Coordinates of C-alpha atoms in Angstrom, one line a residue:
M1 CA 0.0 0.0 0.0
A2 CA 1.0 3.6 -0.4
N3 CA 2.7 5.4 2.5
S4 CA -0.2 7.9 2.7
G5 CA -3.6 8.5 1.2
Q6 CA -7.2 7.9 1.9
T7 CA -9.2 4.7 2.8
E8 CA -13.0 4.4 2.6
T9 CA -14.6 4.3 6.1
T10 CA -16.7 1.3 5.0
E11 CA -13.5 -0.6 4.4
L12 CA -12.4 0.1 8.0
V13 CA -15.8 -0.9 9.4
A14 CA -15.4 -4.2 7.5
M15 CA -11.9 -4.8 8.9
L16 CA -13.2 -4.2 12.5
N17 CA -16.2 -6.5 11.9
E18 CA -13.8 -9.3 11.0
R19 CA -11.9 -9.0 14.3
A20 CA -12.9 -11.1 17.3
A21 CA -11.7 -8.4 19.6
V22 CA -9.8 -5.1 19.5
N23 CA -8.2 -2.9 22.1
V24 CA -9.8 0.5 22.5
R25 CA -9.4 3.8 24.4
L26 CA -12.4 6.0 24.6
A27 CA -12.8 9.6 25.8
L28 CA -16.4 10.5 26.6
V29 CA -18.1 13.8 27.4
R30 CA -21.3 14.0 29.3
D31 CA -24.1 16.4 28.2
A32 CA -27.5 16.8 29.8
E33 CA -28.7 13.4 28.5
H34 CA -25.9 11.3 27.0
W35 CA -22.3 10.2 27.1
R36 CA -21.0 11.3 23.7
L37 CA -17.8 10.1 22.0
H38 CA -15.1 12.7 21.9
H39 CA -12.1 10.6 20.9
A40 CA -11.5 6.9 20.1
Q41 CA -8.3 5.0 19.6
V42 CA -8.5 1.4 18.3
T43 CA -5.6 -1.1 18.0
M44 CA -6.3 -4.1 15.9
D45 CA -3.8 -6.3 17.7
D46 CA -4.7 -10.0 18.3
G47 CA -3.6 -11.5 21.6
T48 CA -1.9 -8.5 23.1
P49 CA -2.5 -8.4 26.9
L50 CA -4.5 -5.4 28.1
A51 CA -4.7 -3.8 31.5
E52 CA -8.2 -2.4 31.6
R53 CA -8.8 1.1 33.1
A54 CA -11.8 3.2 33.7
W55 CA -11.7 6.8 35.0
R56 CA -15.2 8.2 35.6
Y57 CA -16.2 11.8 36.5
S58 CA -19.5 13.7 36.5
T59 CA -18.7 15.3 33.1
A60 CA -16.2 12.9 31.5
A61 CA -15.1 9.3 31.3
F62 CA -12.0 7.6 30.0
L63 CA -12.1 3.9 29.2
E64 CA -9.4 1.4 28.1
L65 CA -10.7 -2.1 27.4
S66 CA -11.0 -5.0 24.9
L67 CA -14.2 -4.8 22.8
P68 CA -15.7 -7.2 20.3
G69 CA -14.7 -6.1 16.8
P70 CA -18.3 -5.7 15.7
T71 CA -19.0 -3.4 18.6
A72 CA -16.1 -1.1 17.6
A73 CA -17.3 -1.3 14.0
A74 CA -20.8 -0.2 15.1
L75 CA -19.4 2.8 16.9
L76 CA -17.4 3.8 13.9
R77 CA -20.5 3.4 11.7
G78 CA -22.3 5.9 14.0
D79 CA -24.5 3.5 16.0
D80 CA -25.1 3.9 19.7
Q81 CA -23.5 1.1 21.8
D82 CA -23.3 0.0 25.5
V83 CA -19.7 0.1 26.6
H84 CA -18.7 -0.9 30.1
G85 CA -22.2 -0.2 31.3
I86 CA -22.1 3.3 29.7
P87 CA -24.5 4.0 26.7
V88 CA -22.1 5.7 24.2
V89 CA -23.5 8.0 21.5
P90 CA -21.2 8.6 18.5
P91 CA -21.5 12.1 16.9
G92 CA -23.5 10.8 13.8
P93 CA -22.2 9.1 10.7
P94 CA -18.4 9.6 10.2
S95 CA -16.6 11.0 7.2
S96 CA -16.7 8.8 4.1
S97 CA -13.0 8.3 4.2
A98 CA -10.0 8.3 6.6
S99 CA -6.5 9.7 6.2
T100 CA -4.0 6.8 5.9
S101 CA -0.4 6.7 7.0
R102 CA 2.1 3.8 6.9
L103 CA 4.8 4.4 9.4
R104 CA 8.2 2.8 10.0
S105 CA 9.3 1.5 13.4
Q106 CA 10.4 4.1 15.9
E107 CA 8.7 6.9 13.9
E108 CA 6.8 9.3 16.1
W109 CA 3.4 10.5 14.9
G110 CA 0.8 12.1 17.1
R111 CA 2.9 11.6 20.2
V112 CA 3.1 7.8 19.6
T113 CA 6.2 5.7 18.8
T114 CA 6.2 2.0 18.4
S115 CA 9.1 -0.5 18.1
W116 CA 7.3 -2.1 15.0
P117 CA 5.9 -0.5 11.8
R118 CA 2.2 0.3 11.7
T119 CA -0.6 1.6 9.6
E120 CA -2.7 4.4 11.1
W121 CA -6.1 5.7 9.9
T122 CA -7.5 9.0 11.3
I123 CA -10.9 10.6 11.0
S124 CA -11.2 14.3 12.0
R125 CA -13.6 15.6 14.5
D126 CA -16.3 17.8 13.1
N127 CA -18.1 20.8 14.7
S128 CA -20.9 18.6 16.0
T129 CA -18.6 16.7 18.3
P130 CA -19.1 17.8 22.0
Q131 CA -16.4 20.0 23.4
P132 CA -15.2 19.2 26.9
G133 CA -15.6 21.7 29.7
R134 CA -12.8 23.4 31.6
D135 CA -13.9 22.2 35.1
L136 CA -11.7 20.3 37.6
L137 CA -12.2 16.6 37.2
V138 CA -12.6 14.9 40.6
G139 CA -14.1 11.4 40.8
D140 CA -13.3 7.7 40.2
G141 CA -9.8 8.2 39.0
P142 CA -6.9 10.7 39.4
S143 CA -7.8 14.3 39.8
F144 CA -7.0 16.8 37.0
L145 CA -7.3 20.5 36.4
N146 CA -9.3 20.0 33.2
F147 CA -10.3 17.5 30.5
D148 CA -7.2 18.2 28.3
Q149 CA -4.8 17.2 31.1
A150 CA -6.8 14.1 31.9
L151 CA -6.8 13.0 28.3
S152 CA -3.1 13.5 27.8
A153 CA -2.3 11.5 31.0
F154 CA -4.7 8.7 30.0
L155 CA -3.6 8.3 26.4
Y156 CA 0.2 9.1 26.6
Q157 CA 1.1 9.2 30.3
R158 CA 2.5 12.6 29.6
P159 CA 1.7 16.2 30.8
Y160 CA -0.6 18.1 28.4
E161 CA 1.2 20.2 25.7
S162 CA -0.8 22.6 23.6
T163 CA 1.8 22.0 20.8
A164 CA 0.5 18.4 20.6
D165 CA -2.9 19.5 19.5
R166 CA -5.0 16.9 17.7
A167 CA -8.4 17.0 16.1
D168 CA -9.0 13.3 15.6
L169 CA -12.4 11.7 16.4
W170 CA -11.0 8.3 15.4
R171 CA -7.5 6.9 15.4
I172 CA -7.2 3.2 14.2
V173 CA -3.9 1.4 14.4
L174 CA -2.8 -1.8 12.6
P175 CA 0.6 -3.2 13.8
Q176 CA 2.8 -4.5 10.9
R177 CA 4.9 -7.1 12.6
A178 CA 6.2 -9.1 9.6
G179 CA 9.6 -7.6 10.1
W180 CA 11.4 -4.6 11.5
L181 CA 14.7 -3.1 12.4
E182 CA 15.2 -3.4 16.1
Q183 CA 18.5 -1.7 16.5
I184 CA 21.2 -0.3 14.1
T185 CA 24.8 0.3 15.3
I186 CA 27.0 2.6 13.2
G187 CA 30.7 2.4 13.7
P188 CA 33.5 4.0 11.7
D189 CA 33.8 0.9 9.4
L190 CA 30.8 -1.3 10.0
L191 CA 27.0 -1.0 10.2
T192 CA 25.2 -3.7 12.2
A193 CA 21.4 -4.2 12.1
V194 CA 19.3 -6.4 14.4
V195 CA 16.3 -7.7 12.5
A196 CA 13.2 -8.9 14.3
G197 CA 9.8 -10.1 12.9
D198 CA 7.1 -12.8 12.7
D199 CA 7.3 -13.4 8.9
L200 CA 10.6 -12.8 7.3
D201 CA 10.4 -15.5 4.5
G202 CA 11.8 -14.0 1.3
A203 CA 12.9 -10.8 3.0
Q204 CA 16.0 -8.9 2.0
L205 CA 18.1 -6.2 3.7
A206 CA 19.9 -3.6 1.6
L207 CA 22.1 -0.6 2.3
S208 CA 21.9 1.9 -0.5
W209 CA 23.7 5.2 -1.3
A210 CA 24.3 7.4 -4.3
A211 CA 27.1 5.3 -5.7
G212 CA 25.7 1.8 -5.2
D213 CA 24.1 -0.6 -2.8
Q214 CA 24.8 -3.8 -0.7
P215 CA 21.9 -6.3 -0.6
Q216 CA 21.8 -9.5 1.4
P217 CA 19.1 -12.1 2.1
V218 CA 17.5 -12.3 5.5
N219 CA 17.3 -15.8 6.9
G220 CA 15.1 -15.0 9.9
P221 CA 15.5 -12.8 13.0
G222 CA 19.1 -12.0 13.8
T223 CA 22.1 -9.7 13.3
Y224 CA 23.3 -8.6 9.9
S225 CA 26.4 -6.5 9.1
F226 CA 27.6 -4.2 6.3
P227 CA 31.2 -3.2 5.9
L228 CA 31.8 0.5 5.6
P229 CA 35.3 0.8 4.1
H230 CA 34.9 4.6 3.6
G231 CA 32.5 5.2 6.5
L232 CA 28.7 5.7 6.2
A233 CA 27.9 7.5 3.0
H234 CA 25.8 10.7 3.2
D235 CA 22.1 10.1 2.4
S236 CA 22.3 6.3 2.9
L237 CA 19.1 4.2 3.1
L238 CA 18.8 0.9 5.0
M239 CA 15.8 -1.0 3.7
L240 CA 14.2 -4.2 4.9
R241 CA 11.9 -5.4 2.1
R242 CA 10.1 -8.3 0.5
E243 CA 9.9 -8.0 -3.3
D244 CA 8.5 -4.5 -4.1
Q245 CA 7.1 -3.9 -0.6
W246 CA 9.1 -2.3 2.3
L247 CA 8.8 -3.8 5.8
D248 CA 10.9 -1.2 7.6
W249 CA 13.7 1.3 6.9
R250 CA 16.1 3.9 8.2
H251 CA 17.5 6.9 6.4
F252 CA 20.8 8.6 7.2
P253 CA 20.9 12.0 5.6
A254 CA 22.6 14.9 7.4
P255 CA 20.7 14.3 10.7
T256 CA 17.1 15.5 10.7
Y257 CA 17.5 18.9 12.4
G258 CA 15.7 19.6 15.6
R259 CA 13.7 16.3 15.8
A260 CA 13.8 13.6 18.4
R261 CA 16.7 11.3 18.0
D262 CA 15.9 7.7 17.0
A263 CA 16.7 5.6 20.1
S264 CA 17.1 2.5 17.9
V265 CA 20.1 4.0 16.1
V266 CA 23.4 3.9 18.0
W267 CA 26.4 5.8 16.8
E268 CA 29.2 3.7 18.2
Q269 CA 31.6 6.6 17.6
P270 CA 29.8 9.9 17.4
G271 CA 32.4 11.4 15.1
P272 CA 30.9 10.1 11.9
E273 CA 27.5 11.5 12.9
L274 CA 29.1 14.9 13.4
D275 CA 30.8 14.7 10.0
I276 CA 27.4 13.9 8.3
L277 CA 25.8 16.9 10.2
L278 CA 28.5 19.2 8.8
A279 CA 28.3 17.8 5.3
N280 CA 26.0 20.5 4.0
G281 CA 27.6 23.4 5.8
E282 CA 26.0 26.3 7.7
G283 CA 22.5 27.1 6.3
T284 CA 18.8 27.2 7.1
Y285 CA 19.2 24.5 9.8
L286 CA 22.7 24.8 11.1
E287 CA 24.7 27.5 13.0
C288 CA 28.3 27.0 14.2
K289 CA 30.0 28.8 17.1
R290 CA 33.7 28.6 18.1
E291 CA 32.9 28.7 21.8
V292 CA 30.1 29.6 24.2
P293 CA 29.3 33.1 23.0
E294 CA 29.3 36.4 24.9
G295 CA 28.0 39.9 24.1
D296 CA 26.6 40.4 20.6
S297 CA 27.5 36.9 19.6
R298 CA 25.4 35.6 22.5
K299 CA 22.4 37.6 21.3
K300 CA 22.9 36.3 17.8
M301 CA 22.9 32.7 19.0
L302 CA 19.7 33.2 21.1
K303 CA 17.9 34.9 18.2
T304 CA 18.9 32.0 16.0
I305 CA 17.5 29.5 18.5
A306 CA 14.2 31.5 18.6
A307 CA 14.2 31.5 14.8
F308 CA 14.8 27.7 14.6
A309 CA 11.9 27.0 17.1
S310 CA 9.6 29.4 15.1
R311 CA 10.0 27.4 11.9
D312 CA 11.3 23.9 11.2
G313 CA 14.0 23.5 13.9
G314 CA 17.7 23.5 13.6
T315 CA 21.0 22.8 15.4
V316 CA 23.6 25.1 17.0
L317 CA 27.1 23.5 17.2
I318 CA 29.4 25.0 19.8
G319 CA 33.0 24.0 19.3
V320 CA 33.0 24.4 15.5
R321 CA 34.5 27.3 13.6
D322 CA 32.6 29.1 10.8
D323 CA 34.8 27.3 8.2
L324 CA 33.4 24.0 9.7
Q325 CA 36.7 23.0 11.4
I326 CA 36.0 21.1 14.6
V327 CA 38.1 22.7 17.3
G328 CA 36.2 21.5 20.4
L329 CA 35.1 23.3 23.5
P330 CA 37.8 25.1 25.6
E331 CA 39.1 22.9 28.5
K332 CA 38.0 25.5 31.1
P333 CA 35.5 25.8 32.5
A334 CA 34.3 22.2 32.5
V335 CA 32.1 21.0 29.7
D336 CA 29.1 20.5 31.9
K337 CA 29.4 24.1 33.2
Q338 CA 29.5 25.4 29.6
E339 CA 26.4 23.4 28.8
L340 CA 24.6 24.7 31.9
A341 CA 25.6 28.3 30.9
V342 CA 23.9 27.8 27.5
V343 CA 20.8 26.2 29.0
G344 CA 20.6 29.2 31.3
M345 CA 20.9 31.7 28.4
I346 CA 18.0 30.0 26.6
R347 CA 15.8 29.9 29.7
D348 CA 16.4 33.6 30.4
S349 CA 16.1 35.0 26.9
V350 CA 13.7 32.9 24.7
E351 CA 9.9 32.9 25.3
P352 CA 8.0 30.7 25.6
P353 CA 10.6 28.0 26.5
P354 CA 11.6 26.5 23.2
P355 CA 11.6 22.7 22.5
Y356 CA 15.2 21.6 22.4
E357 CA 17.8 19.1 23.6
S358 CA 21.4 19.7 24.5
R359 CA 24.1 17.0 24.3
V360 CA 27.8 16.7 24.0
I361 CA 29.4 14.9 21.0
D362 CA 32.9 13.5 21.3
H363 CA 34.9 13.8 18.0
D364 CA 38.5 12.5 18.1
G365 CA 38.9 13.7 21.7
K366 CA 37.3 17.1 21.0
K367 CA 34.0 18.0 22.7
V368 CA 31.2 19.7 20.7
L369 CA 28.0 20.9 22.3
A370 CA 25.0 20.4 20.1
I371 CA 21.8 22.4 20.8
E372 CA 19.1 20.6 18.8
V373 CA 16.0 22.8 18.5
S374 CA 12.6 21.4 17.4
G375 CA 10.1 23.3 15.3
G376 CA 7.6 24.4 17.9
G377 CA 4.6 25.1 15.7
Q378 CA 4.3 28.7 16.9
M379 CA 6.4 31.9 17.1
Y380 CA 9.1 32.2 19.8
A381 CA 10.6 35.5 20.8
Y382 CA 14.1 36.7 21.8
R383 CA 13.6 38.8 24.9
E384 CA 15.9 41.6 26.1
G385 CA 14.5 43.3 29.1
Q386 CA 10.8 43.9 28.4
R387 CA 11.3 44.0 24.7
Q388 CA 10.4 40.9 22.6
E389 CA 11.7 40.4 19.1
F390 CA 10.8 37.7 16.5
Y391 CA 13.2 36.2 14.0
V392 CA 13.2 33.7 11.1
R393 CA 16.0 31.8 9.4
V394 CA 16.8 32.8 5.7
G395 CA 19.6 30.5 4.5
P396 CA 22.6 30.9 6.8
N397 CA 21.2 34.2 8.2
T398 CA 18.9 35.0 11.1
V399 CA 16.8 38.1 10.2
P400 CA 13.9 39.9 11.8
A401 CA 10.5 38.4 11.0
R402 CA 8.1 40.5 8.9
H403 CA 4.7 41.4 10.2
H404 CA 2.9 38.8 8.0
E405 CA 5.4 36.1 9.1
I406 CA 4.7 36.9 12.8
A407 CA 0.9 36.8 12.2
A408 CA 1.1 33.5 10.3
G409 CA 3.2 32.0 13.1
F410 CA 0.6 32.9 15.7
Q411 CA -2.3 31.7 13.5
Q412 CA -0.6 28.3 13.2
A413 CA -0.1 28.0 17.0
P414 CA -2.4 25.2 18.2
T415 CA -5.5 25.9 20.2
A416 CA -5.8 24.4 23.7
R417 CA -7.6 21.2 22.8
A418 CA -6.6 17.8 23.9
F419 CA -4.9 16.4 20.8

């Protein structure tokens, strides 16, 4: 199937009808007469143990349980159903089609990451769906300030973040466990992949790059290696496939700026990773600093971090000259103190606090501090005193944002809903 597209809702109803049981999570909102469905997550996963949960309050309920497939299908179709003793009313017939995404293992989408590939279908909530109140939730379950916080805790076991806004009425997940890449280790001259899966007959593993590829057959779960006589080539692709269908994959371009690092990929010696990061030079997503900046250089770095967060993210490398020569951080003060100094600068001068991760990379005995900033989905300001300034990245330069860019940034900021 394609990596993305549309699927008829009737096809999803038929798929659910064929299942003896599915795992569901339901968020319900109480109005004057009914318990109405606000959000539903369904996992079509046979035989997976489930710890059932039920949080009930006067105005909301959150349920996690196993349901017969036909019951879930009826809810998706728009039919009222009794669930855990609660008469659940869906908000009318759903959309005629669902958005479809096929995701590799370890790929985060909608705050969810799984160790195996999966297919997800989503159906958006329309205006007729009941909106939760803002009251305190106190009842048969943990207490919360409001519905949004309760839902985030119930679904993700994480604090609520407005930047994780979702508008899905339905989210249906089908695990794809035929085969996946459990762990990849990249050394200076060898790439090792641990392959897992339930159906690997006829599968092949191939490492591809611009100048060629290395295929090898997969004889079941296990460890497979690829020699790297010249190191890992820029823009390499590791593909687990069967004939013309992919089972799982990993891509190794210059690292994806500002996004969460893939825990399944281990750089045995971080030096090669840094070399790949520097391959494209300074630009829209990369800024280099010789040392922890002071004065005007400090202001420039903080403005750049605000600009990265306001758009698609980026990385600041401290310990690298403008000509991309890796010189490392000074020996004094200690590296951890230099890192804390930068973290303090960001905390004091960028509002709201931007999404980022700081880490130290060791390259041939030289320490480089990487500040990896995620795109935050809204505008972030550099603050000096009471004055707030907004910036964007244009190529290798950080420039003041124009009025229409600032307005667009605030318009795209997510509203305070639960998803």
